[in-house]
Amino acid sequence: MKKSYFVSLILLSAVGFCCLARAESIESRSLVYELEERLDIPYYPEGHEHDSELTRLNLVIPKGAENPPVLMWIGGGAWAYVDRHKEMALSRKIAQRGVLVISVGHRLSPALLTDNKREEGIQHPEHIKDLARAFKWVFDQAGAYGYSNKNIFVGGFSSGAYLSALLAADKRYLAEHDLSPANIRAIIPVGGGYDIPEYRRLLVQADPSYDANHIIPVFGETNEQHVEASPITYIEDFSTPMLMFSERDTYGYGAGFEQRLREQGFQEFTVVNAYDETHASLWTKMSKEEDYWYRDLLVDYIFRMRD
């Protein structure tokens, strides 16, 4: 069945991505690899104050793939419910095509949106500090796992999409590890929000309880804090190639980021608006369906963009 889709921006013709919608005969579909998994690897040094079960990563390795590209993947869950193990079905689907996938966890904010509440937790910028440290681990381990640290992609879903974008947009966090966004080959945010004041406005307009139960616990009370936490704030210096997905539930959260990139004249990005999917259905189908067009786009992009 032909998929409905809307590609709102295709500006990667220099790497042959202009044929996005019809790409069929590519390396990422030529083989299906057997997989090896290595779970619960710490990315903070033993004894570090932030080392915990949450700050671990899972590797899904395509056996026999030579110098595979790497996708550091950050799961979604409102910064409070993220579970790297729940991302393993998606990680396996991508790794079967020859990408070494690393599903990364991070410390969590208070969980106040469900009946099973957790009052304790962290606030921005602690999540992104964890992800910068995880990226440092991935960068440093290239020799041990047989990949090039020039081919590390960072992606994520929902809150993980936001974190992947912030890692590339705000240089401070990687700089703490003597790295920079230039060390990220490209980012692949899926279904995220990149302007926290606008994200707050849209959520609270729909349900005022989101302010106390979600926005403030994650980002703080003030608009200044929310602006500081937003990837869109740093857009003038944004230089990392990007494939960004949205769907009909989160389109409004990413539209401003897309528009500002256009206004800046930045050309190395593509936006796929999966308006035939909801936030939940896009993640579920990417994770579970054997043959799924949007997941193919993600994998194709990685192989087209690798060095």
Coordinates of C-alpha atoms in Angstrom, one line a residue:
M1 CA 0.0 0.0 0.0
K2 CA 1.4 3.4 -0.9
K3 CA 2.1 5.6 2.1
S4 CA 0.7 9.1 2.4
Y5 CA 3.4 11.5 3.2
F6 CA 4.5 15.1 3.0
V7 CA 8.1 16.0 2.8
S8 CA 8.1 19.7 3.6
L9 CA 11.8 20.4 2.9
I10 CA 14.3 18.4 0.8
L11 CA 17.6 20.2 0.7
L12 CA 20.1 17.4 0.7
S13 CA 20.5 16.9 -3.1
A14 CA 24.3 17.2 -2.6
V15 CA 24.3 13.8 -1.0
G16 CA 21.7 12.4 -3.3
F17 CA 18.8 12.7 -0.9
C18 CA 16.6 14.4 -3.4
C19 CA 15.1 11.0 -4.3
L20 CA 13.9 10.5 -0.7
A21 CA 10.4 9.5 -1.5
R22 CA 11.4 6.9 -4.1
A23 CA 14.7 5.5 -2.7
E24 CA 14.5 1.8 -3.0
S25 CA 17.8 0.3 -4.1
I26 CA 20.1 1.3 -1.3
E27 CA 22.7 -0.4 0.9
S28 CA 20.5 -0.3 4.1
R29 CA 18.0 -2.7 2.5
S30 CA 20.4 -5.1 0.9
L31 CA 21.2 -7.2 4.0
V32 CA 19.5 -8.3 7.2
Y33 CA 22.1 -8.8 9.9
E34 CA 22.1 -11.1 12.9
L35 CA 22.4 -9.1 16.1
E36 CA 24.5 -9.2 19.3
E37 CA 23.3 -7.3 22.3
R38 CA 25.3 -5.9 25.2
L39 CA 23.1 -4.4 28.0
D40 CA 23.3 -2.1 31.0
I41 CA 26.8 -0.6 30.2
P42 CA 27.5 2.4 32.4
Y43 CA 28.6 5.6 30.7
Y44 CA 29.7 7.4 33.9
P45 CA 32.8 6.1 35.6
E46 CA 32.3 3.7 38.5
G47 CA 31.7 5.7 41.7
H48 CA 30.5 8.8 39.9
E49 CA 27.7 10.6 41.8
H50 CA 25.4 10.2 38.7
D51 CA 26.2 6.6 38.0
S52 CA 23.0 4.6 38.5
E53 CA 20.8 2.0 36.8
L54 CA 19.3 4.8 34.8
T55 CA 22.6 6.1 33.4
R56 CA 23.3 3.0 31.3
L57 CA 23.2 2.1 27.7
N58 CA 22.3 -0.9 25.6
L59 CA 24.2 -1.8 22.4
V60 CA 22.6 -3.6 19.5
I61 CA 25.4 -4.7 17.2
P62 CA 24.9 -6.0 13.6
K63 CA 27.2 -9.0 13.5
G64 CA 29.6 -8.9 10.6
A65 CA 28.9 -5.3 9.6
E66 CA 32.2 -3.6 8.9
N67 CA 32.6 0.0 10.2
P68 CA 28.9 0.4 10.8
P69 CA 27.4 3.8 11.3
V70 CA 26.2 4.4 14.8
L71 CA 22.9 5.7 16.1
M72 CA 22.8 6.9 19.7
W73 CA 19.0 6.7 20.4
I74 CA 17.2 8.5 23.2
G75 CA 13.8 7.2 24.2
G76 CA 10.7 9.3 24.9
G77 CA 8.6 9.7 28.0
A78 CA 8.1 13.3 29.0
W79 CA 11.6 13.4 30.6
A80 CA 10.1 11.4 33.4
Y81 CA 9.1 7.9 32.0
V82 CA 12.1 7.2 29.7
D83 CA 13.1 3.5 29.6
R84 CA 16.0 2.5 27.3
H85 CA 14.8 -1.1 27.4
K86 CA 11.4 -0.1 25.8
E87 CA 13.4 1.2 22.8
M88 CA 15.0 -2.2 22.1
A89 CA 12.4 -3.3 19.6
L90 CA 13.0 -0.2 17.5
S91 CA 16.8 -0.5 18.0
R92 CA 16.7 -4.1 16.7
K93 CA 14.8 -3.2 13.6
I94 CA 17.3 -0.5 12.7
A95 CA 20.3 -2.6 13.7
Q96 CA 19.2 -5.4 11.4
R97 CA 19.9 -3.1 8.5
G98 CA 23.6 -2.6 9.5
V99 CA 23.5 0.3 12.0
L100 CA 25.0 -0.1 15.4
V101 CA 22.3 1.2 17.7
I102 CA 22.9 2.4 21.2
S103 CA 19.8 2.9 23.3
V104 CA 20.7 5.4 26.1
G105 CA 19.0 6.1 29.4
H106 CA 19.2 9.2 31.5
R107 CA 18.1 10.4 35.0
L108 CA 14.5 11.3 35.2
S109 CA 12.3 14.2 36.3
P110 CA 9.4 13.7 38.7
A111 CA 6.6 11.6 37.2
L112 CA 3.4 13.5 37.9
L113 CA 1.2 12.8 34.8
T114 CA -0.1 9.4 35.8
D115 CA -1.6 7.7 38.8
N116 CA 1.7 6.0 39.6
K117 CA 3.4 9.2 40.6
R118 CA 7.1 9.8 41.6
E119 CA 7.7 13.1 43.4
E120 CA 11.5 13.0 43.3
G121 CA 13.6 13.7 40.2
I122 CA 15.9 16.0 38.3
Q123 CA 15.3 19.2 36.4
H124 CA 16.9 20.6 33.2
P125 CA 19.8 20.7 32.5
E126 CA 20.6 17.4 34.2
H127 CA 19.1 15.3 31.5
I128 CA 21.2 16.8 28.8
K129 CA 24.3 16.6 30.9
D130 CA 23.8 12.8 31.1
L131 CA 23.4 12.7 27.3
A132 CA 26.6 14.7 26.7
R133 CA 28.4 12.2 28.9
A134 CA 26.8 9.3 27.1
F135 CA 27.9 10.8 23.7
K136 CA 31.5 11.1 25.1
W137 CA 31.4 7.3 25.9
V138 CA 30.1 6.5 22.4
F139 CA 32.8 8.7 20.8
D140 CA 35.6 7.2 22.9
Q141 CA 34.5 3.6 22.3
A142 CA 34.8 3.6 18.5
G143 CA 38.0 1.5 18.5
A144 CA 36.6 -1.1 20.9
Y145 CA 33.5 -1.7 18.9
G146 CA 34.8 -1.3 15.3
Y147 CA 33.1 1.9 14.2
S148 CA 34.3 5.4 13.2
N149 CA 33.6 8.3 15.6
K150 CA 33.0 10.3 12.4
N151 CA 29.8 8.5 11.8
I152 CA 27.9 8.9 15.1
F153 CA 24.3 10.0 14.6
V154 CA 22.0 11.1 17.5
G155 CA 18.3 10.6 17.4
G156 CA 15.3 10.2 19.7
F157 CA 11.6 10.2 20.1
S158 CA 9.5 12.9 21.8
S159 CA 11.5 14.1 24.8
G160 CA 14.4 12.2 23.3
A161 CA 13.9 14.2 20.1
Y162 CA 14.2 17.4 22.0
L163 CA 17.4 16.2 23.8
S164 CA 19.0 15.2 20.5
A165 CA 18.3 18.6 19.1
L166 CA 19.6 20.4 22.3
L167 CA 22.8 18.4 22.2
A168 CA 23.5 19.7 18.7
A169 CA 22.2 23.3 19.3
D170 CA 23.7 24.3 22.7
K171 CA 27.4 23.7 22.5
R172 CA 28.0 24.0 26.2
Y173 CA 27.3 20.4 27.1
L174 CA 29.6 18.7 24.7
A175 CA 32.2 21.3 25.3
E176 CA 32.5 20.0 28.9
H177 CA 33.9 16.8 27.4
D178 CA 36.2 18.6 24.8
L179 CA 33.7 17.8 22.0
S180 CA 31.4 19.9 19.9
P181 CA 28.3 19.5 17.7
A182 CA 30.7 19.0 14.8
N183 CA 31.4 15.6 16.3
I184 CA 27.7 14.6 15.6
R185 CA 27.3 13.4 12.0
A186 CA 23.6 14.3 12.0
I187 CA 20.6 14.3 14.3
I188 CA 17.3 12.6 13.8
P189 CA 14.6 14.0 16.1
V190 CA 11.2 12.3 15.9
G191 CA 8.1 13.9 17.3
G192 CA 9.7 16.5 19.5
G193 CA 9.3 20.1 20.7
Y194 CA 12.1 22.6 20.4
D195 CA 10.7 25.8 21.8
I196 CA 9.8 25.3 25.4
P197 CA 7.8 28.5 25.9
E198 CA 5.7 27.6 22.9
Y199 CA 5.4 24.0 24.0
R200 CA 4.2 25.3 27.4
R201 CA 1.7 27.6 25.8
L202 CA 0.2 24.9 23.6
L203 CA 0.0 22.3 26.5
V204 CA -1.4 24.7 29.1
Q205 CA -3.9 26.0 26.6
A206 CA -5.3 22.5 26.3
D207 CA -5.0 21.5 30.0
P208 CA -3.8 23.9 32.7
S209 CA -2.7 21.1 34.9
Y210 CA 0.3 20.4 32.6
D211 CA 2.1 23.4 34.1
A212 CA 2.4 22.1 37.6
N213 CA 2.5 18.4 36.6
H214 CA 4.9 18.6 33.7
I215 CA 6.5 21.9 32.6
I216 CA 7.6 23.3 36.0
P217 CA 9.0 20.0 37.3
V218 CA 11.1 19.5 34.2
F219 CA 12.1 23.0 33.2
G220 CA 11.5 25.3 36.2
E221 CA 9.0 28.1 36.8
T222 CA 10.3 31.1 34.8
N223 CA 10.2 32.0 31.1
E224 CA 13.9 32.7 31.3
Q225 CA 14.6 29.1 32.3
H226 CA 12.4 27.8 29.5
V227 CA 14.1 30.0 26.9
E228 CA 17.5 28.8 28.1
A229 CA 16.4 25.2 27.7
S230 CA 15.1 25.6 24.2
P231 CA 17.1 24.4 21.1
I232 CA 15.5 27.2 19.1
T233 CA 17.3 29.7 21.3
Y234 CA 20.6 28.6 19.8
I235 CA 19.5 28.4 16.2
E236 CA 21.9 31.1 14.9
D237 CA 24.8 28.8 15.5
F238 CA 23.0 25.6 14.5
S239 CA 25.1 23.7 12.0
T240 CA 24.4 20.0 12.4
P241 CA 22.6 18.2 9.5
M242 CA 19.2 17.0 10.5
L243 CA 16.3 14.7 9.4
M244 CA 13.3 15.8 11.6
F245 CA 10.0 13.8 11.8
S246 CA 6.8 15.2 13.0
E247 CA 3.2 13.7 13.0
R248 CA -0.2 15.3 13.4
D249 CA -0.1 15.5 17.2
T250 CA 3.3 17.3 17.5
Y251 CA 3.5 19.2 14.2
G252 CA 2.9 22.5 16.0
Y253 CA 5.8 21.8 18.4
G254 CA 8.3 21.6 15.6
A255 CA 7.0 24.0 13.0
G256 CA 8.6 27.1 14.6
F257 CA 12.0 25.4 14.6
E258 CA 11.7 24.4 11.0
Q259 CA 10.7 28.0 10.0
R260 CA 13.6 29.6 11.9
L261 CA 16.0 27.2 10.2
R262 CA 14.6 28.4 6.8
E263 CA 14.9 32.0 7.9
Q264 CA 18.6 31.4 8.9
G265 CA 19.3 30.0 5.4
F266 CA 20.4 26.7 6.8
Q267 CA 20.1 24.1 4.1
E268 CA 21.2 20.7 5.5
F269 CA 17.9 19.6 6.9
T270 CA 14.9 17.6 5.8
V271 CA 11.5 17.6 7.5
V272 CA 9.1 14.6 7.1
N273 CA 5.6 15.4 8.3
A274 CA 3.9 12.0 8.9
Y275 CA 0.5 13.5 9.1
D276 CA -1.1 10.0 8.6
E277 CA 0.2 9.0 12.1
T278 CA -0.4 10.1 15.7
H279 CA 2.4 10.5 18.2
A280 CA 1.8 7.1 19.6
S281 CA 1.2 5.3 16.3
L282 CA 4.4 6.6 14.7
W283 CA 6.6 5.2 17.6
T284 CA 4.6 1.9 17.7
K285 CA 4.9 1.2 14.0
M286 CA 8.5 2.3 13.8
S287 CA 9.2 -0.2 16.6
K288 CA 7.0 -3.1 15.6
E289 CA 6.1 -3.3 12.0
E290 CA 8.3 -5.5 9.8
D291 CA 8.1 -3.2 6.8
Y292 CA 7.6 0.5 7.7
W293 CA 8.2 3.4 5.3
Y294 CA 9.1 6.0 7.8
R295 CA 11.7 3.8 9.6
D296 CA 13.2 3.0 6.1
L297 CA 13.6 6.8 5.6
L298 CA 15.5 7.0 8.9
V299 CA 17.8 4.2 8.0
D300 CA 18.3 5.4 4.4
Y301 CA 19.3 8.8 5.7
I302 CA 22.0 7.4 8.0
F303 CA 23.6 5.4 5.1
R304 CA 23.4 8.4 2.8
M305 CA 24.9 10.8 5.3
R306 CA 27.7 8.6 6.7
D307 CA 31.3 9.6 5.9

